[in-house]
PDB file of C-alpha atoms in Angstrom:
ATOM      1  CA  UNK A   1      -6.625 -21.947  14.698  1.00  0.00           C
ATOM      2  CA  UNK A   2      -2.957 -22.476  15.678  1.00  0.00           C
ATOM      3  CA  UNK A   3      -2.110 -20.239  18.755  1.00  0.00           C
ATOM      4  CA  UNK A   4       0.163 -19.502  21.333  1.00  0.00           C
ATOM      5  CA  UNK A   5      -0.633 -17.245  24.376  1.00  0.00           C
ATOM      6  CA  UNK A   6       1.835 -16.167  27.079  1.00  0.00           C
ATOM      7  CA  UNK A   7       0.913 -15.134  30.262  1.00  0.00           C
ATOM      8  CA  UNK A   8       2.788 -14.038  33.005  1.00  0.00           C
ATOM      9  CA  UNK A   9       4.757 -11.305  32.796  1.00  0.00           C
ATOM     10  CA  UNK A  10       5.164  -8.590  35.497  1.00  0.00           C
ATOM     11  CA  UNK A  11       6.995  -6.395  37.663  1.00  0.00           C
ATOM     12  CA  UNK A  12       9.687  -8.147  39.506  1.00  0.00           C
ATOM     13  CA  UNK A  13      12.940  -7.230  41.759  1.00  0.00           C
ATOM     14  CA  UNK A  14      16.299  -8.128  41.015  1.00  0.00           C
ATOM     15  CA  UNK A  15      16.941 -11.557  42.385  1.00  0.00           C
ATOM     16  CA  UNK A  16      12.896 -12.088  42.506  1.00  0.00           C
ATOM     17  CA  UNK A  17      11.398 -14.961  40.448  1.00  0.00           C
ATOM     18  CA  UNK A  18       8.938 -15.314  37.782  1.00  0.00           C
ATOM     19  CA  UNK A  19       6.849 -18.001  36.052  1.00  0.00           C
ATOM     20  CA  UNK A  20       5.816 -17.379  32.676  1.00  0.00           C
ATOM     21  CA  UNK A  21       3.035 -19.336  30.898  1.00  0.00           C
ATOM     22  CA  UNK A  22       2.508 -19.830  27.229  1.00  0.00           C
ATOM     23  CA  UNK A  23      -0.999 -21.704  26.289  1.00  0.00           C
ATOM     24  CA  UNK A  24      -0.904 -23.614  23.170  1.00  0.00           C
ATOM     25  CA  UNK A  25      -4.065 -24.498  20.888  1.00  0.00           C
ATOM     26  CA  UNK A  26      -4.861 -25.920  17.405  1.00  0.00           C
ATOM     27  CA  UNK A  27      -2.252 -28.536  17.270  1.00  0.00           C
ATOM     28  CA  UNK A  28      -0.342 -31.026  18.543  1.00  0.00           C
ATOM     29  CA  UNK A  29       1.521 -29.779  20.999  1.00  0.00           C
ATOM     30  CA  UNK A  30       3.715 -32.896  22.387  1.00  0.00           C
ATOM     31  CA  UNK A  31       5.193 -33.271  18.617  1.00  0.00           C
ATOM     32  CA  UNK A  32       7.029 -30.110  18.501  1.00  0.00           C
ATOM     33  CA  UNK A  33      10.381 -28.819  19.897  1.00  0.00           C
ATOM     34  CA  UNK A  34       9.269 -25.270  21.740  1.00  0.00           C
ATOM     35  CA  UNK A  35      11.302 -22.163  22.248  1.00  0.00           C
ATOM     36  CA  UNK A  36      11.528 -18.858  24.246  1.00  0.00           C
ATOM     37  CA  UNK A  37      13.091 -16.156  22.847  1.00  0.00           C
ATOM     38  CA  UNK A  38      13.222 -12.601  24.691  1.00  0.00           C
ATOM     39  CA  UNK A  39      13.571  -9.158  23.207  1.00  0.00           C
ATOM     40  CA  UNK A  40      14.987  -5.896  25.194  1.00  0.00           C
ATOM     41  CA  UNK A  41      14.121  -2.772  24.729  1.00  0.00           C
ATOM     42  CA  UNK A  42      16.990  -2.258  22.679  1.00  0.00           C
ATOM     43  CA  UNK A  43      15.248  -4.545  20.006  1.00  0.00           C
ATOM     44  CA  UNK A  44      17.680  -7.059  20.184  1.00  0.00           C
ATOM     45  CA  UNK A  45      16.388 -11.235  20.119  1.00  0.00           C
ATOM     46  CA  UNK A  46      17.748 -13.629  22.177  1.00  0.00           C
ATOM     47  CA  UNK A  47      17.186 -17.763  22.091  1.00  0.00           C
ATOM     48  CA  UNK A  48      16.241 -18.377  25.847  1.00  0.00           C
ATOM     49  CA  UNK A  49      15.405 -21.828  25.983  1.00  0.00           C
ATOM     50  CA  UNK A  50      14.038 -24.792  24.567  1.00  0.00           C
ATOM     51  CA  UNK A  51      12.580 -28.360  25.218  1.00  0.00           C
ATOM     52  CA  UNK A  52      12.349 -30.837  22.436  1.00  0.00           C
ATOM     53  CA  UNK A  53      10.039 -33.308  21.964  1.00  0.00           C
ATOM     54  CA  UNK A  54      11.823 -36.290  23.946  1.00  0.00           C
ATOM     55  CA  UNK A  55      12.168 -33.381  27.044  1.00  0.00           C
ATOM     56  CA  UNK A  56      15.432 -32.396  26.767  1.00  0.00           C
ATOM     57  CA  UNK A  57      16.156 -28.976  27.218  1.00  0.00           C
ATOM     58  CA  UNK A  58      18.765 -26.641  26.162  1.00  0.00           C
ATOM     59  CA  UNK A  59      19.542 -22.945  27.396  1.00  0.00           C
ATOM     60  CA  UNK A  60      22.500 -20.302  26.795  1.00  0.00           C
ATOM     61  CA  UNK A  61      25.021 -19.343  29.560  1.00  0.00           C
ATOM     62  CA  UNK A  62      23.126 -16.095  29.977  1.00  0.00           C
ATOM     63  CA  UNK A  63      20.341 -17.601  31.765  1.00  0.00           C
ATOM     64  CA  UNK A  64      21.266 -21.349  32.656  1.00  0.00           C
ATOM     65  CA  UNK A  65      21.102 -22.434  36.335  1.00  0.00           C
ATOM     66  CA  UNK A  66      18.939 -19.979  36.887  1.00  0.00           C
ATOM     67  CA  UNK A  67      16.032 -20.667  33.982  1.00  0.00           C
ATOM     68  CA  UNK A  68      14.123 -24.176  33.984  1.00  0.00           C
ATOM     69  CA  UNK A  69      11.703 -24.537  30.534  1.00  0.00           C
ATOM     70  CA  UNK A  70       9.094 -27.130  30.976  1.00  0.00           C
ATOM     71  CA  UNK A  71       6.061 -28.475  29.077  1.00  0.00           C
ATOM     72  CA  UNK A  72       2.608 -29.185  31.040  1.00  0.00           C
ATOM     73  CA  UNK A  73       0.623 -32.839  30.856  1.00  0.00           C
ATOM     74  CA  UNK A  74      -2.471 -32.595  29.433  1.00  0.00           C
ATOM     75  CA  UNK A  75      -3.015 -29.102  29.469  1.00  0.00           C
ATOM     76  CA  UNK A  76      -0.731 -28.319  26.551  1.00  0.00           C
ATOM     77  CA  UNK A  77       1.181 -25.509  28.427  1.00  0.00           C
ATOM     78  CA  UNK A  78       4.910 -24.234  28.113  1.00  0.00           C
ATOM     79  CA  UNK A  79       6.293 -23.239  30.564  1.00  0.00           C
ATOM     80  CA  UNK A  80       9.589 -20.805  32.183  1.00  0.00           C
ATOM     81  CA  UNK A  81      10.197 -20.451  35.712  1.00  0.00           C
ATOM     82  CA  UNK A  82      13.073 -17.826  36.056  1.00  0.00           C
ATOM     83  CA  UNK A  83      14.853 -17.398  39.255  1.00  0.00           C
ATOM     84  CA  UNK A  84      17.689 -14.975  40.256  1.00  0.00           C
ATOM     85  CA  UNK A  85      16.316 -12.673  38.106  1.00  0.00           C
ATOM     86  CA  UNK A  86      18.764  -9.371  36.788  1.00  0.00           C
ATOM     87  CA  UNK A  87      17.867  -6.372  35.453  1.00  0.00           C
ATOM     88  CA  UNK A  88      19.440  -7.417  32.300  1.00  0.00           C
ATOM     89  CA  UNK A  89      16.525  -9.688  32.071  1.00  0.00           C
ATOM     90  CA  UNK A  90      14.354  -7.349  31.676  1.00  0.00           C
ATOM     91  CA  UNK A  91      12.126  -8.239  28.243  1.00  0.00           C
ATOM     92  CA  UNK A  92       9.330  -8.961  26.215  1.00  0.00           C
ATOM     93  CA  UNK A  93       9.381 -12.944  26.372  1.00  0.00           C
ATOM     94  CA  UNK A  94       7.922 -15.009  23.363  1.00  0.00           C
ATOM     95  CA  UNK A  95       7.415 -18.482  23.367  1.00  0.00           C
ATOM     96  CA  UNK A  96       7.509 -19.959  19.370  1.00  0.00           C
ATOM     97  CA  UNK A  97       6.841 -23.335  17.728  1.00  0.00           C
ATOM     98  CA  UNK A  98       9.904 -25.142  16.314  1.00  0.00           C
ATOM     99  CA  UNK A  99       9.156 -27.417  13.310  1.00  0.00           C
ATOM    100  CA  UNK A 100      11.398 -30.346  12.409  1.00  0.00           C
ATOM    101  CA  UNK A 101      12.390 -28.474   9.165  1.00  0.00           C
ATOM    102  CA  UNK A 102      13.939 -25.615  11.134  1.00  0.00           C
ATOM    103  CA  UNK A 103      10.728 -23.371  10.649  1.00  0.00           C
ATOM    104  CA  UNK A 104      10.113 -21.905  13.640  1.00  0.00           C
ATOM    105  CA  UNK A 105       6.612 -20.758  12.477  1.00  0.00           C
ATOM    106  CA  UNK A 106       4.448 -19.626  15.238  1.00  0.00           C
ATOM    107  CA  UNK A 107       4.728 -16.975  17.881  1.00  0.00           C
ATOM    108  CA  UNK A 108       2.730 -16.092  20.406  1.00  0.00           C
ATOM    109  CA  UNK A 109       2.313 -12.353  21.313  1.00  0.00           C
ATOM    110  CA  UNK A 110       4.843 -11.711  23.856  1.00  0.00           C
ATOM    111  CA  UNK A 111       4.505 -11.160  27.796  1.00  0.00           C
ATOM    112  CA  UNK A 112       6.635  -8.275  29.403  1.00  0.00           C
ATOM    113  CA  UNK A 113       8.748  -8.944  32.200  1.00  0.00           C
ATOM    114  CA  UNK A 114      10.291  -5.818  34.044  1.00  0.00           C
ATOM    115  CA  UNK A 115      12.864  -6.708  36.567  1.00  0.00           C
ATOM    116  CA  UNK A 116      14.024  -3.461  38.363  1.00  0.00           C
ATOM    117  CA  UNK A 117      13.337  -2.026  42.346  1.00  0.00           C
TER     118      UNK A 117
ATOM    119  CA  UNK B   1      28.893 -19.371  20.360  1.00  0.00           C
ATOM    120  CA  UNK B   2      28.061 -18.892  16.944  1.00  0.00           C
ATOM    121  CA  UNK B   3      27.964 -15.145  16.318  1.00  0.00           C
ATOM    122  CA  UNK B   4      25.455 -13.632  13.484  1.00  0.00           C
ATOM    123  CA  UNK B   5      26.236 -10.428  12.211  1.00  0.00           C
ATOM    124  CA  UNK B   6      24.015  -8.249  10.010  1.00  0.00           C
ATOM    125  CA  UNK B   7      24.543  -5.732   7.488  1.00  0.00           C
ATOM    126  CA  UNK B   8      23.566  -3.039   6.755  1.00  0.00           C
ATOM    127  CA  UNK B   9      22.105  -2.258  10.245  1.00  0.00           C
ATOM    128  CA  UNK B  10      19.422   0.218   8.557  1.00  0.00           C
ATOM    129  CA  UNK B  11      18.403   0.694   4.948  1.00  0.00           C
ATOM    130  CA  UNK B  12      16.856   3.125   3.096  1.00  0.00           C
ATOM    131  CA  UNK B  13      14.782   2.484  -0.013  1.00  0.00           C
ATOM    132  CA  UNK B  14      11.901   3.356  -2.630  1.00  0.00           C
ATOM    133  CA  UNK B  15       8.676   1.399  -3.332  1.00  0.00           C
ATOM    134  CA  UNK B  16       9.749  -0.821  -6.346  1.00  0.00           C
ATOM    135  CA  UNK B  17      13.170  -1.133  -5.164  1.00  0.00           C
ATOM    136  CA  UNK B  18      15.021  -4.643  -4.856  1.00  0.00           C
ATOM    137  CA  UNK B  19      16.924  -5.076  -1.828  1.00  0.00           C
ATOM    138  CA  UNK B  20      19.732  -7.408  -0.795  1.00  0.00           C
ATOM    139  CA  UNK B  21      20.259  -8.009   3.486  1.00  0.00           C
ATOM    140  CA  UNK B  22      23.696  -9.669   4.277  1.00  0.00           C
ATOM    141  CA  UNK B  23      24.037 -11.854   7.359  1.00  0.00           C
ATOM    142  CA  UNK B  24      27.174 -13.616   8.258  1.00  0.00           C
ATOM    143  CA  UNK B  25      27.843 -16.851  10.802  1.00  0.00           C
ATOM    144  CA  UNK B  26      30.840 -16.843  12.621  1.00  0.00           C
ATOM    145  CA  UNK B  27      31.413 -20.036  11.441  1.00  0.00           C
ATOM    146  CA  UNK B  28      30.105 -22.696   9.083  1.00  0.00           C
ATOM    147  CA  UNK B  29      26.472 -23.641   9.997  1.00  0.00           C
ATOM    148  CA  UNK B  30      25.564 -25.282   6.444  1.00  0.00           C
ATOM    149  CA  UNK B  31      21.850 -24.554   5.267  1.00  0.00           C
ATOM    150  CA  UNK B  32      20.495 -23.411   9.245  1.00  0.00           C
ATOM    151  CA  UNK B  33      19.538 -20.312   8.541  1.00  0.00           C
ATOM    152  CA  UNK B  34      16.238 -18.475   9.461  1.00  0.00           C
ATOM    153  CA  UNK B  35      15.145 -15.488   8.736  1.00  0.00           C
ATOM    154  CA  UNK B  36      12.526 -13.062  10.402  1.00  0.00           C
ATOM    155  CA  UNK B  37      10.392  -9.635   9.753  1.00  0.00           C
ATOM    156  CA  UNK B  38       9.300  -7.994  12.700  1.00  0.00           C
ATOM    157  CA  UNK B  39       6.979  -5.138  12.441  1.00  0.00           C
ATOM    158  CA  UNK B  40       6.803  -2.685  15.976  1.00  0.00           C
ATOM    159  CA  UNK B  41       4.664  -4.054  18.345  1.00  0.00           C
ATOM    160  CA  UNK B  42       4.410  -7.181  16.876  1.00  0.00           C
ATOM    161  CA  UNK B  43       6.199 -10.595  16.759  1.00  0.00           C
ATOM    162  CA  UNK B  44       8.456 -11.798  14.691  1.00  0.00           C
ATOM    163  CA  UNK B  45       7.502 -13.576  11.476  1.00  0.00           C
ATOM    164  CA  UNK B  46       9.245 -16.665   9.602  1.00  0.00           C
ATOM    165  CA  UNK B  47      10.480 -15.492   6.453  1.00  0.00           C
ATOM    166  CA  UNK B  48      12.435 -18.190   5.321  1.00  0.00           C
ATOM    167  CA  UNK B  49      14.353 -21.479   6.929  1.00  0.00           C
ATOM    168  CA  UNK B  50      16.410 -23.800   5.474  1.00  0.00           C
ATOM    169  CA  UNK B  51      18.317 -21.018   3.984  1.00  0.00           C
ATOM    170  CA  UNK B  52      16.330 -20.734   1.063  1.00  0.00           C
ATOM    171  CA  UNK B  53      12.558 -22.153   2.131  1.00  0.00           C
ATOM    172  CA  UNK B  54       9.701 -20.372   2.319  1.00  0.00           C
ATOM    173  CA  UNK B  55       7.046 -20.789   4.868  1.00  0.00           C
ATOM    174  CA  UNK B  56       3.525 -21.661   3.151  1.00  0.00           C
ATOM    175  CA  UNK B  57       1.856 -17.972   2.969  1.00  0.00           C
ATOM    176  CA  UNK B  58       5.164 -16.123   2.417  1.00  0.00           C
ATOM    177  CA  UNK B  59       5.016 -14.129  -0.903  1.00  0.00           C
ATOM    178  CA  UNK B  60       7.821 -15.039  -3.577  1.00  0.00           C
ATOM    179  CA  UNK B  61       9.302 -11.542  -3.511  1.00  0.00           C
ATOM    180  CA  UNK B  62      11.219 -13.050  -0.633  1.00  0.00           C
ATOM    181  CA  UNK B  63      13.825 -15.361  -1.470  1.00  0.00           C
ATOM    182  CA  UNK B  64      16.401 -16.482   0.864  1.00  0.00           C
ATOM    183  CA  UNK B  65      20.591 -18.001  -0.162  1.00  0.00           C
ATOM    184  CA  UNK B  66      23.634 -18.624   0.643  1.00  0.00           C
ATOM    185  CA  UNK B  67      25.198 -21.662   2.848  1.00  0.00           C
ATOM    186  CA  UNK B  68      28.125 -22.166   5.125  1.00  0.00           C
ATOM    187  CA  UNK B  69      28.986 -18.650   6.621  1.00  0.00           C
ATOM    188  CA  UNK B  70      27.148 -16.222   3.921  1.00  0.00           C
ATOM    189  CA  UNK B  71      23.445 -15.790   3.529  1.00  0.00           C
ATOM    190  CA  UNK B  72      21.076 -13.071   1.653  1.00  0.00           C
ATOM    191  CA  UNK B  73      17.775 -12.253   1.891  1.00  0.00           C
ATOM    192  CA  UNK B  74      16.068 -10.277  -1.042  1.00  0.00           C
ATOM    193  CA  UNK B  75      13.614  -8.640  -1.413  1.00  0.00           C
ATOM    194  CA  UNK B  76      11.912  -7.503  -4.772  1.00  0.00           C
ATOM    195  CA  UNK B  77       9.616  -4.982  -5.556  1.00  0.00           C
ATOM    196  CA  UNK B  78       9.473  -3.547  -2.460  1.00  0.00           C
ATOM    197  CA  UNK B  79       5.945  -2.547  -0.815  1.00  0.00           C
ATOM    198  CA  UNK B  80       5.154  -0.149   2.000  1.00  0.00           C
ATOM    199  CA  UNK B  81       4.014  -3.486   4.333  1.00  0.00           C
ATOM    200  CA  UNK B  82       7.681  -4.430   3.834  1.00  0.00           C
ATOM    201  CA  UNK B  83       9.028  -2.282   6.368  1.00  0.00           C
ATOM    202  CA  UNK B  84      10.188  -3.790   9.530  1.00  0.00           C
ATOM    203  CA  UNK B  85      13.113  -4.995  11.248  1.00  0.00           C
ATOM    204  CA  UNK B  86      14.833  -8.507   9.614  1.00  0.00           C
ATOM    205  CA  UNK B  87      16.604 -10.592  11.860  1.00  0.00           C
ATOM    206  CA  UNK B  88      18.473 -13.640  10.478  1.00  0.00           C
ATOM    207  CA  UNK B  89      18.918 -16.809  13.318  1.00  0.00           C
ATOM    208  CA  UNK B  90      21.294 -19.598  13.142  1.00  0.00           C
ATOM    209  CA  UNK B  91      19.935 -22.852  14.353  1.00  0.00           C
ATOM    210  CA  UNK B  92      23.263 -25.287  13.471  1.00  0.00           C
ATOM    211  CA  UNK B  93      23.872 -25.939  17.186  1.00  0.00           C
ATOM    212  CA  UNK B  94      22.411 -24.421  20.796  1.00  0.00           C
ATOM    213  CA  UNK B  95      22.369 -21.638  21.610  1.00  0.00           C
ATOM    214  CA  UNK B  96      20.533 -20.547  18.795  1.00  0.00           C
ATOM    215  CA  UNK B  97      21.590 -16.877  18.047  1.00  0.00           C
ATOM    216  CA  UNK B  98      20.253 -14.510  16.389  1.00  0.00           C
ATOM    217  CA  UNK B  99      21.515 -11.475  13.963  1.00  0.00           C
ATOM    218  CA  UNK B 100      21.371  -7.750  15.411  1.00  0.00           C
ATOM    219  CA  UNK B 101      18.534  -7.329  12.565  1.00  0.00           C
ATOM    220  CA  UNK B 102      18.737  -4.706   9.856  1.00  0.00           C
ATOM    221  CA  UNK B 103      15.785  -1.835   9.951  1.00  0.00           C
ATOM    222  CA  UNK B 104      14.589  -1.484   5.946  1.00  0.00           C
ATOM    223  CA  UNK B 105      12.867   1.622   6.115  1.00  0.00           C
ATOM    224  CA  UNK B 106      10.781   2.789   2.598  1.00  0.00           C
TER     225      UNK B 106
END
């Protein structure tokens, strides 16, 4: 079965750091781009990140410098290490399969991240 | 940034209805266009890409169009397990953005 699983999420202080995890099974995993997106409270979805299959990675001004997306070795991990973190980070984080068509076609369940003293 | 905007932001409507979402790119981003249903509690699901594709599994009551700035997603003969939030995403050129979503409500 194709899966993704994040881990990681917590309760965090402004300017604290985070590592998020997301565990991938039943493909592949090195022959797809992969993506965070994050979702406030509010509801609204925002692209996070991304690292494509040559390891290039991509982020939006909201969270660059301060964000680093990386895939694992042989363990078939994603991975987001946030530092600096805001309350305006404060989110459910996803972490999503990108297919070459532009089908971004799996999602993993989400991991909560609460940044706030 | 490209900028996706969404309308109507809710929606009312009857089992058996057809329904028409509007999203709109702040500029041209050709046939990159994703769409989403997200259900509470839940994560997002691919709708369509490609404007106009359908993921394998998705029923044919959804059908996606448009290209440049203007896309639609409709939806016939609307079902209670259609209600959800829709979000449309642009994926022309990072950052990917995403729509405010529109809440369809039966």
């Amino acid at each position: 079965e194709v899966q993704l699983v994040e881990s990681g999420g917590g309760l965090v202080q402004p300017g604290g750091s985070l590592r998020l995890s997301c565990a991938a099974s039943g493909f592949t995993f090195t022959h797809y781009d992969m993506h965070w997106v994050r979702q406030s409270t509010g509801g609204r979805l925002e692209w996070v990140s991304a690292i494509d299959t040559a390891g290039d990675t991509y982020y939006p001004g909201s969270v660059k410098g301060r964000f680093i997306i990386s895939r694992g070795g042989a363990d078939n991990s994603l991975y987001l290490q946030m530092n600096n973190l805001r309350a305006d980070d404060t989110a459910a984080y996803y972490c999503a399969r990108f297919r070459s068509s532009g089908n971004m076609d799996v999602w993993g369940q989400g991991t909560t991240v609460i940044v706030a003293s | 940034d490209i900028q996706m905007t969404q309308s109507p932001s809710s929606l009312s409507a009857s089992i058996g209805d057809r329904v028409t979402l509007t999203c709109r790119a702040s500029q041209d981003i050709s046939h990159y266009l994703a769409w989403f249903q997200q259900k509470p509690g839940k994560a997002p699901k691919s709708l369509i890409f490609g404007a106009s594709s359908l993921p394998s599994g998705v029923p044919s009551k959804f059908s996606g169009s448009g290209s440049g700035t203007d896309f639609t997603l409709t939806i016939s003969s609307l079902q209670p397990e259609d209600f959800g939030t829709y979000y449309c995403q642009q994926y022309k050129s990072y950052p990917y953005t995403f729509g405010q979503g529109t809440k369809l409500e039966i």
